[in-house]
Short mmCIF file of C-alpha atoms in Angstrom, two decimals:
data_model
loop_
_atom_site.label_atom_id
_atom_site.label_comp_id
_atom_site.label_asym_id
_atom_site.label_seq_id
_atom_site.Cartn_x
_atom_site.Cartn_y
_atom_site.Cartn_z
CA MET U 975 16.22 -10.09 3.76
CA HIS U 976 18.02 -8.89 0.67
CA GLY U 977 19.91 -11.96 -0.51
CA ALA U 978 23.44 -11.63 0.91
CA PRO U 979 26.32 -12.70 -1.36
CA CYS U 980 26.82 -16.45 -1.15
CA THR U 981 30.11 -17.76 0.27
CA TYR U 982 28.68 -21.21 0.97
CA LYS U 983 30.57 -24.19 -0.44
CA THR U 984 27.75 -25.50 -2.60
CA GLN U 985 30.04 -27.92 -4.42
CA ASN U 986 30.42 -29.92 -1.18
CA LEU U 987 26.72 -30.50 -0.80
CA ASN U 988 25.52 -34.06 -1.37
CA MET U 989 22.91 -34.13 -4.06
CA ALA U 990 20.43 -36.93 -4.60
CA THR U 991 17.47 -38.35 -6.43
CA VAL U 992 14.39 -39.51 -4.54
CA THR U 993 12.20 -42.28 -5.94
CA ILE U 994 8.82 -43.07 -4.40
CA LYS U 995 7.13 -46.11 -5.90
CA ASP U 996 3.61 -47.33 -5.05
CA ALA U 997 3.87 -45.98 -1.50
CA VAL U 998 0.94 -47.10 0.66
CA LYS U 999 0.21 -46.15 4.28
CA THR U 1000 -2.42 -48.04 6.24
CA TYR U 1001 -3.16 -47.30 9.89
CA PRO U 1002 -4.73 -49.71 12.41
CA GLY U 1003 -8.40 -50.38 11.66
CA ASN U 1004 -7.57 -50.64 7.95
CA VAL U 1005 -7.58 -46.84 7.56
CA GLN U 1006 -5.68 -46.20 4.33
CA ALA U 1007 -4.04 -42.76 4.27
CA LEU U 1008 -2.04 -43.21 1.05
CA HIS U 1009 -3.09 -45.21 -2.01
CA GLY U 1010 0.05 -45.97 -4.01
CA ILE U 1011 1.98 -42.69 -4.44
CA SER U 1012 4.69 -42.73 -7.12
CA ILE U 1013 7.08 -40.02 -8.30
CA GLU U 1014 10.69 -39.69 -9.51
CA ILE U 1015 12.33 -36.59 -8.04
CA GLU U 1016 15.41 -35.47 -9.92
CA ASP U 1017 18.76 -34.37 -8.54
CA GLY U 1018 18.44 -30.77 -7.33
CA GLU U 1019 14.70 -30.54 -8.04
CA LEU U 1020 12.20 -28.79 -5.78
CA ILE U 1021 8.95 -30.78 -5.67
CA VAL U 1022 5.93 -29.33 -3.90
CA MET U 1023 3.38 -31.77 -2.53
CA VAL U 1024 0.17 -29.77 -2.36
CA GLY U 1025 -3.42 -30.50 -1.47
CA PRO U 1026 -6.08 -29.83 1.15
CA SER U 1027 -5.65 -30.67 4.83
CA GLY U 1028 -5.90 -34.41 5.42
CA CYS U 1029 -4.94 -35.44 1.86
CA GLY U 1030 -1.86 -37.37 3.04
CA LYS U 1031 0.95 -35.05 1.92
CA SER U 1032 2.58 -34.71 5.37
CA THR U 1033 2.26 -38.46 5.89
CA MET U 1034 4.14 -39.00 2.62
CA LEU U 1035 6.86 -36.56 3.67
CA ARG U 1036 7.24 -38.28 7.05
CA MET U 1037 7.61 -41.62 5.28
CA VAL U 1038 10.50 -40.18 3.24
CA ALA U 1039 11.99 -38.86 6.48
CA GLY U 1040 11.60 -42.20 8.26
CA LEU U 1041 9.22 -40.78 10.86
CA GLU U 1042 6.39 -43.00 9.54
CA THR U 1043 6.72 -46.63 8.49
CA VAL U 1044 5.91 -47.64 4.91
CA THR U 1045 3.07 -50.15 4.77
CA SER U 1046 4.00 -51.18 1.24
CA GLY U 1047 5.93 -49.74 -1.70
CA ASP U 1048 9.49 -48.46 -1.90
CA ILE U 1049 11.44 -45.29 -1.17
CA HIS U 1050 14.93 -44.83 -2.59
CA ILE U 1051 17.32 -41.95 -1.91
CA ASN U 1052 20.13 -41.79 -4.45
CA GLY U 1053 19.33 -45.32 -5.54
CA GLU U 1054 19.49 -46.73 -2.02
CA TRP U 1055 16.40 -48.43 -0.53
CA VAL U 1056 15.67 -46.63 2.75
CA ASN U 1057 12.36 -48.12 3.94
CA LYS U 1058 13.98 -49.67 7.00
CA LYS U 1059 16.62 -47.02 7.63
CA GLU U 1060 16.45 -44.83 10.73
CA PRO U 1061 15.82 -41.09 10.12
CA ALA U 1062 19.35 -40.22 11.27
CA ASP U 1063 20.83 -42.57 8.67
CA ARG U 1064 18.96 -41.17 5.65
CA ASP U 1065 21.06 -38.01 5.25
CA ILE U 1066 18.02 -35.75 5.13
CA ALA U 1067 17.20 -32.52 6.99
CA MET U 1068 13.66 -31.53 7.89
CA VAL U 1069 12.20 -28.08 8.60
CA PHE U 1070 8.95 -28.17 10.56
CA GLN U 1071 6.00 -25.80 10.86
CA ASN U 1072 6.70 -25.14 14.55
CA TYR U 1073 10.48 -24.50 14.09
CA ALA U 1074 11.39 -27.14 16.76
CA LEU U 1075 14.22 -25.01 18.18
CA TYR U 1076 15.79 -25.67 21.58
CA PRO U 1077 14.62 -22.72 23.73
CA HIS U 1078 17.58 -22.84 26.15
CA MET U 1079 20.17 -22.70 23.36
CA SER U 1080 21.40 -19.69 21.41
CA VAL U 1081 20.91 -19.45 17.65
CA TYR U 1082 24.53 -20.54 17.17
CA GLN U 1083 24.06 -23.54 19.47
CA ASN U 1084 20.83 -24.55 17.74
CA MET U 1085 22.53 -24.50 14.35
CA ALA U 1086 25.64 -26.30 15.59
CA TYR U 1087 23.90 -28.94 17.72
CA GLY U 1088 23.45 -31.60 15.04
CA LEU U 1089 27.03 -31.14 13.82
CA LYS U 1090 28.43 -31.61 17.34
CA ASN U 1091 26.44 -34.83 17.70
CA ARG U 1092 28.02 -36.08 14.49
CA LYS U 1093 31.51 -35.28 15.87
CA ILE U 1094 32.25 -32.71 13.16
CA PRO U 1095 35.53 -30.87 13.97
CA LYS U 1096 35.07 -27.55 15.77
CA ASP U 1097 36.63 -25.44 13.04
CA GLN U 1098 34.30 -26.97 10.42
CA ILE U 1099 31.28 -26.31 12.63
CA GLU U 1100 32.35 -22.68 13.03
CA GLN U 1101 32.82 -22.28 9.27
CA ARG U 1102 29.50 -23.88 8.35
CA VAL U 1103 27.48 -21.93 10.93
CA GLN U 1104 29.08 -18.60 10.01
CA ASP U 1105 28.64 -19.19 6.25
CA THR U 1106 25.01 -20.21 6.72
CA ALA U 1107 24.31 -17.30 9.05
CA LYS U 1108 25.64 -14.96 6.36
CA ILE U 1109 23.37 -16.47 3.69
CA LEU U 1110 20.33 -16.15 5.97
CA GLU U 1111 21.35 -12.77 7.44
CA LEU U 1112 21.43 -14.20 10.95
CA GLU U 1113 24.93 -13.05 11.89
CA GLU U 1114 23.76 -10.46 14.40
CA PHE U 1115 21.39 -12.95 16.07
CA LEU U 1116 23.80 -15.83 16.72
CA LYS U 1117 23.99 -15.14 20.48
CA ARG U 1118 20.25 -14.69 20.97
CA LYS U 1119 17.79 -17.27 22.28
CA PRO U 1120 14.73 -18.25 20.17
CA LYS U 1121 12.36 -16.30 22.45
CA GLU U 1122 14.19 -13.09 21.46
CA LEU U 1123 13.47 -13.64 17.76
CA SER U 1124 10.49 -12.93 15.53
CA GLY U 1125 8.64 -15.79 13.82
CA GLY U 1126 10.45 -15.16 10.55
CA GLN U 1127 13.85 -15.12 12.26
CA ARG U 1128 13.06 -18.40 14.04
CA GLN U 1129 12.11 -19.98 10.74
CA ARG U 1130 15.40 -18.83 9.25
CA VAL U 1131 17.24 -20.44 12.16
CA ALA U 1132 15.34 -23.69 11.54
CA MET U 1133 16.36 -23.49 7.87
CA GLY U 1134 19.95 -22.71 8.87
CA ARG U 1135 20.07 -25.75 11.12
CA ALA U 1136 19.08 -27.86 8.10
CA ILE U 1137 21.55 -26.17 5.72
CA VAL U 1138 24.64 -26.58 7.95
CA ARG U 1139 24.16 -30.34 7.90
CA GLU U 1140 24.79 -30.43 4.13
CA PRO U 1141 22.12 -33.14 3.64
CA LYS U 1142 21.24 -34.98 0.46
CA VAL U 1143 17.59 -33.93 0.73
CA PHE U 1144 15.70 -31.06 2.36
CA LEU U 1145 12.18 -31.78 3.61
CA PHE U 1146 9.87 -28.83 4.43
CA ASP U 1147 6.58 -29.53 6.23
CA GLU U 1148 4.27 -26.48 6.02
CA PRO U 1149 7.18 -24.25 7.17
CA LEU U 1150 5.42 -20.91 6.66
CA SER U 1151 1.99 -21.67 8.14
CA ASN U 1152 2.66 -19.79 11.38
CA LEU U 1153 3.78 -16.56 9.71
CA ASP U 1154 1.69 -13.55 8.75
CA ALA U 1155 0.86 -12.95 5.08
CA LYS U 1156 3.62 -10.42 4.36
CA LEU U 1157 6.30 -12.52 6.03
CA ARG U 1158 5.12 -15.63 4.19
CA VAL U 1159 5.75 -13.89 0.86
CA GLN U 1160 9.22 -12.79 2.00
CA MET U 1161 10.17 -16.24 3.33
CA ARG U 1162 8.81 -17.92 0.21
CA LEU U 1163 11.20 -15.85 -1.90
CA GLU U 1164 14.09 -16.68 0.41
CA ILE U 1165 13.39 -20.42 0.26
CA LYS U 1166 13.29 -20.22 -3.54
CA ARG U 1167 16.57 -18.29 -3.65
CA LEU U 1168 18.23 -20.70 -1.25
CA GLN U 1169 17.14 -23.77 -3.14
CA ASP U 1170 18.32 -22.25 -6.43
CA ARG U 1171 21.63 -21.31 -4.81
CA LEU U 1172 22.34 -24.55 -2.95
CA GLY U 1173 20.79 -26.91 -5.50
CA VAL U 1174 19.72 -29.48 -2.90
CA THR U 1175 16.91 -31.87 -3.79
CA THR U 1176 13.88 -30.57 -1.89
CA ILE U 1177 10.42 -31.87 -1.05
CA TYR U 1178 8.11 -29.12 0.20
CA VAL U 1179 4.64 -29.76 1.65
CA THR U 1180 1.94 -27.08 1.71
CA HIS U 1181 -1.81 -26.63 1.41
CA ASP U 1182 -1.25 -23.12 -0.02
CA GLN U 1183 -1.58 -23.17 -3.80
CA VAL U 1184 0.23 -19.82 -4.19
CA GLU U 1185 3.25 -21.25 -2.34
CA ALA U 1186 3.07 -24.31 -4.54
CA MET U 1187 2.84 -22.38 -7.81
CA THR U 1188 5.69 -19.98 -6.99
CA LEU U 1189 8.12 -22.45 -5.39
CA GLY U 1190 7.90 -25.74 -7.23
CA HIS U 1191 9.81 -26.91 -10.27
CA ARG U 1192 7.01 -29.49 -10.36
CA LEU U 1193 3.87 -30.02 -8.30
CA LEU U 1194 2.43 -33.25 -6.98
CA LEU U 1195 -1.25 -32.59 -6.30
CA MET U 1196 -2.86 -34.93 -3.81
CA ASN U 1197 -6.45 -35.57 -2.81
CA GLU U 1198 -7.68 -38.18 -0.33
CA GLY U 1199 -4.37 -40.04 -0.37
CA ARG U 1200 -4.11 -40.25 -4.17
CA VAL U 1201 -2.10 -38.41 -6.83
CA GLU U 1202 -4.36 -36.21 -8.95
CA GLN U 1203 -1.67 -34.75 -11.19
CA ILE U 1204 2.09 -34.25 -11.45
CA GLY U 1205 3.44 -31.43 -13.60
CA THR U 1206 5.07 -28.02 -13.74
CA PRO U 1207 3.05 -25.17 -12.23
CA LEU U 1208 2.21 -23.91 -15.73
CA GLU U 1209 1.12 -27.36 -16.94
CA VAL U 1210 -1.15 -27.81 -13.95
CA TYR U 1211 -2.64 -24.33 -14.38
CA GLU U 1212 -3.14 -24.52 -18.14
CA LYS U 1213 -4.28 -28.13 -18.39
CA PRO U 1214 -5.70 -29.51 -15.13
CA GLN U 1215 -6.31 -33.23 -15.60
CA THR U 1216 -9.20 -33.57 -13.14
CA LEU U 1217 -12.07 -31.54 -11.74
CA PHE U 1218 -10.31 -31.52 -8.37
CA VAL U 1219 -7.15 -29.93 -9.80
CA ALA U 1220 -9.21 -27.45 -11.82
CA GLY U 1221 -11.00 -26.28 -8.69
CA PHE U 1222 -7.95 -26.30 -6.43
CA ILE U 1223 -5.42 -24.39 -8.54
CA GLY U 1224 -6.18 -20.76 -9.34
CA SER U 1225 -7.49 -17.80 -7.36
CA PRO U 1226 -10.36 -17.13 -7.63
CA SER U 1227 -10.97 -20.79 -8.42
CA MET U 1228 -12.10 -21.97 -11.84
CA ASN U 1229 -15.80 -21.67 -12.68
CA LEU U 1230 -17.08 -25.27 -12.98
CA ILE U 1231 -20.50 -25.51 -14.58
CA PRO U 1232 -22.57 -28.61 -15.45
CA VAL U 1233 -23.48 -28.37 -19.16
CA ARG U 1234 -24.71 -30.52 -22.02
CA LEU U 1235 -22.48 -31.30 -24.96
CA ASP U 1236 -24.30 -30.74 -28.23
CA PRO U 1237 -24.36 -33.88 -30.46
CA SER U 1238 -22.36 -31.98 -33.08
CA GLY U 1239 -19.48 -31.63 -30.65
CA ASN U 1240 -19.17 -27.98 -31.65
CA GLN U 1241 -20.82 -26.35 -28.66
CA VAL U 1242 -21.95 -26.85 -25.07
CA ILE U 1243 -25.33 -25.74 -23.77
CA LEU U 1244 -25.57 -23.90 -20.45
CA GLY U 1245 -28.93 -24.01 -18.71
CA GLU U 1246 -31.80 -24.51 -21.14
CA SER U 1247 -30.50 -22.78 -24.23
CA LEU U 1248 -27.27 -20.77 -23.79
CA PRO U 1249 -24.73 -22.14 -26.30
CA LEU U 1250 -20.94 -21.72 -26.15
CA PRO U 1251 -18.79 -22.60 -29.18
CA LEU U 1252 -16.13 -25.28 -28.80
CA ASN U 1253 -13.33 -26.75 -30.80
CA ASN U 1254 -14.68 -30.06 -32.12
CA PHE U 1255 -15.14 -32.74 -29.42
CA GLU U 1256 -17.23 -35.25 -31.35
CA ASN U 1257 -14.47 -37.87 -31.24
CA ILE U 1258 -14.23 -37.66 -27.46
CA VAL U 1259 -17.84 -37.68 -26.33
CA ASN U 1260 -20.72 -38.78 -28.47
CA GLY U 1261 -24.35 -37.78 -28.19
CA ASP U 1262 -26.15 -35.37 -25.93
CA SER U 1263 -23.73 -35.96 -23.04
CA SER U 1264 -23.50 -34.34 -19.60
CA VAL U 1265 -20.10 -32.80 -18.99
CA THR U 1266 -18.61 -30.08 -16.78
CA LEU U 1267 -17.35 -26.88 -18.33
CA GLY U 1268 -14.41 -25.05 -16.74
CA MET U 1269 -13.64 -21.35 -17.26
CA ARG U 1270 -10.96 -19.50 -15.32
CA PRO U 1271 -12.19 -16.10 -14.06
CA GLU U 1272 -9.16 -14.36 -15.60
CA HIS U 1273 -9.87 -15.84 -19.05
CA LEU U 1274 -13.36 -14.32 -19.19
CA GLU U 1275 -13.20 -10.89 -20.77
CA ALA U 1276 -15.56 -7.93 -20.72
CA CYS U 1277 -16.51 -6.95 -24.25
CA GLU U 1278 -18.90 -4.93 -26.38
CA THR U 1279 -22.50 -6.13 -26.35
CA GLU U 1280 -22.41 -7.32 -29.96
CA ASN U 1281 -19.38 -9.56 -29.23
CA ALA U 1282 -20.76 -11.12 -26.05
CA LEU U 1283 -21.13 -14.88 -25.68
CA MET U 1284 -23.04 -14.38 -22.42
CA PHE U 1285 -24.22 -11.72 -20.00
CA LEU U 1286 -23.48 -11.58 -16.30
CA GLN U 1287 -25.90 -10.04 -13.80
CA VAL U 1288 -23.45 -8.37 -11.42
CA GLU U 1289 -24.21 -9.10 -7.76
CA LEU U 1290 -20.95 -8.37 -5.94
CA LEU U 1291 -17.62 -6.66 -6.64
CA GLU U 1292 -14.13 -6.86 -5.17
CA LYS U 1293 -12.14 -3.82 -6.30
CA LEU U 1294 -8.55 -4.85 -5.58
CA GLY U 1295 -6.80 -2.09 -7.52
CA ALA U 1296 -4.72 -4.32 -9.80
CA ASP U 1297 -7.83 -6.40 -10.52
CA THR U 1298 -11.60 -6.23 -10.24
CA VAL U 1299 -13.32 -9.49 -9.29
CA VAL U 1300 -16.96 -9.63 -10.37
CA TYR U 1301 -19.46 -12.14 -8.94
CA GLY U 1302 -22.89 -12.72 -10.43
CA SER U 1303 -25.14 -15.10 -12.33
CA LEU U 1304 -25.56 -15.74 -16.03
CA ASP U 1305 -28.56 -14.54 -17.95
CA GLN U 1306 -30.91 -17.36 -19.00
CA THR U 1307 -29.50 -19.62 -16.27
CA ASP U 1308 -29.16 -19.72 -12.48
CA THR U 1309 -25.44 -20.34 -12.93
CA ALA U 1310 -23.05 -18.45 -10.64
CA LEU U 1311 -20.01 -17.02 -12.41
CA THR U 1312 -16.85 -15.24 -11.28
CA VAL U 1313 -14.95 -12.93 -13.65
CA ARG U 1314 -11.55 -11.40 -12.93
CA LEU U 1315 -10.94 -8.22 -14.90
CA SER U 1316 -7.60 -6.48 -15.14
CA GLY U 1317 -7.25 -3.11 -13.40
CA ILE U 1318 -10.03 -0.84 -12.16
CA HIS U 1319 -13.03 -1.67 -14.30
CA PRO U 1320 -16.11 0.60 -14.68
CA VAL U 1321 -18.70 -1.93 -13.50
CA ASP U 1322 -21.26 -1.68 -10.68
CA THR U 1323 -23.58 -3.94 -8.76
CA GLY U 1324 -26.76 -4.47 -10.78
CA ASP U 1325 -25.05 -4.04 -14.17
CA ARG U 1326 -25.54 -6.53 -16.98
CA LEU U 1327 -21.95 -7.23 -18.03
CA PRO U 1328 -21.26 -8.63 -21.52
CA VAL U 1329 -18.43 -11.19 -21.44
CA THR U 1330 -16.66 -13.51 -23.86
CA ILE U 1331 -14.01 -16.24 -23.79
CA THR U 1332 -11.94 -17.91 -26.51
CA PRO U 1333 -12.55 -21.64 -27.15
CA GLU U 1334 -8.96 -22.59 -26.29
CA HIS U 1335 -9.57 -21.38 -22.72
CA LEU U 1336 -12.51 -23.73 -22.20
CA HIS U 1337 -11.89 -26.90 -20.18
CA ILE U 1338 -14.18 -29.93 -20.52
CA PHE U 1339 -14.41 -32.67 -17.89
CA ASP U 1340 -16.36 -35.91 -17.58
CA SER U 1341 -18.92 -35.15 -14.87
CA ASP U 1342 -18.88 -38.76 -13.60
CA THR U 1343 -15.17 -39.59 -13.52
CA GLY U 1344 -13.89 -36.03 -13.07
CA ASN U 1345 -11.28 -36.61 -15.79
CA ARG U 1346 -10.34 -34.09 -18.44
CA LEU U 1347 -11.80 -34.67 -21.91
CA ASN U 1348 -10.08 -32.04 -24.06
#
């Protein structure tokens, strides 16, 4: 897809806020899937709910859609309480992972079906379907059945069926999971373009952190039915508030190393005696405290021996062209460390690689609570 010129009547789209307050979901047997989720989603905002499988993100989305009941808490769409409203009465449109297209209908019929059920006049249906098909570059496929389409084309039809309805809110539930890697990147860009173009409030669920980072205006990170952090992609990357977020966001994931905080607050000690300088933390943690140190692989830099803060015994390399990922263990400790170096770097298995990192790129977490300290 190349982003066809937009003729869609975006000014006619209903826009909305979504407010989720203290949303709890408990299943029979007192199995609690969600533990009080709260977020204010602004008009026209794209929020990505992200987290590992089983964290409750799809359950939360289905509660917004009305496909799951709310055990307690409140959901408002444009200021209206919708807990007891039927899905058809919430003015939302949902795009599923499995497309959910009618196999016996053509692309045109699939896109027009919901409008016909709502008794929209024929000429309006024709206009909406044709405009949407142009946006999604589906014009030449309107007479085809779903079985004659590729996975990416079917997903575009599913998106088109949502767009023609002109809903207040779009809900996406893992929509790209069934596509291959190249097509996922392409469709991700198209979803971003569409959301920017149409300006419809959107909630997007994924377990893929790259999708989350590239699509979302803000992210809601979930773990075991709880909110770990809400923030822009950059905020979440630069200042993860918990050990879970630190380990989840970033590829390769952040190095998380148990260390001791020196009583001075000016350094942490790795292993028995490897010190790393810090900005002063004495007002946050007192004494010879156990904390967890976080270092992103891309913030560790190869350097001259005399400038090294530590040395890495290189055990494995991934030469990716644009980057070189180095895996090994630190001298003086048994600590595993991953370093991501820019470009093609002259390093080999068995080398002793001198590395450094600036204090502002060090993250300190309470090892017991998992909460950020700096």
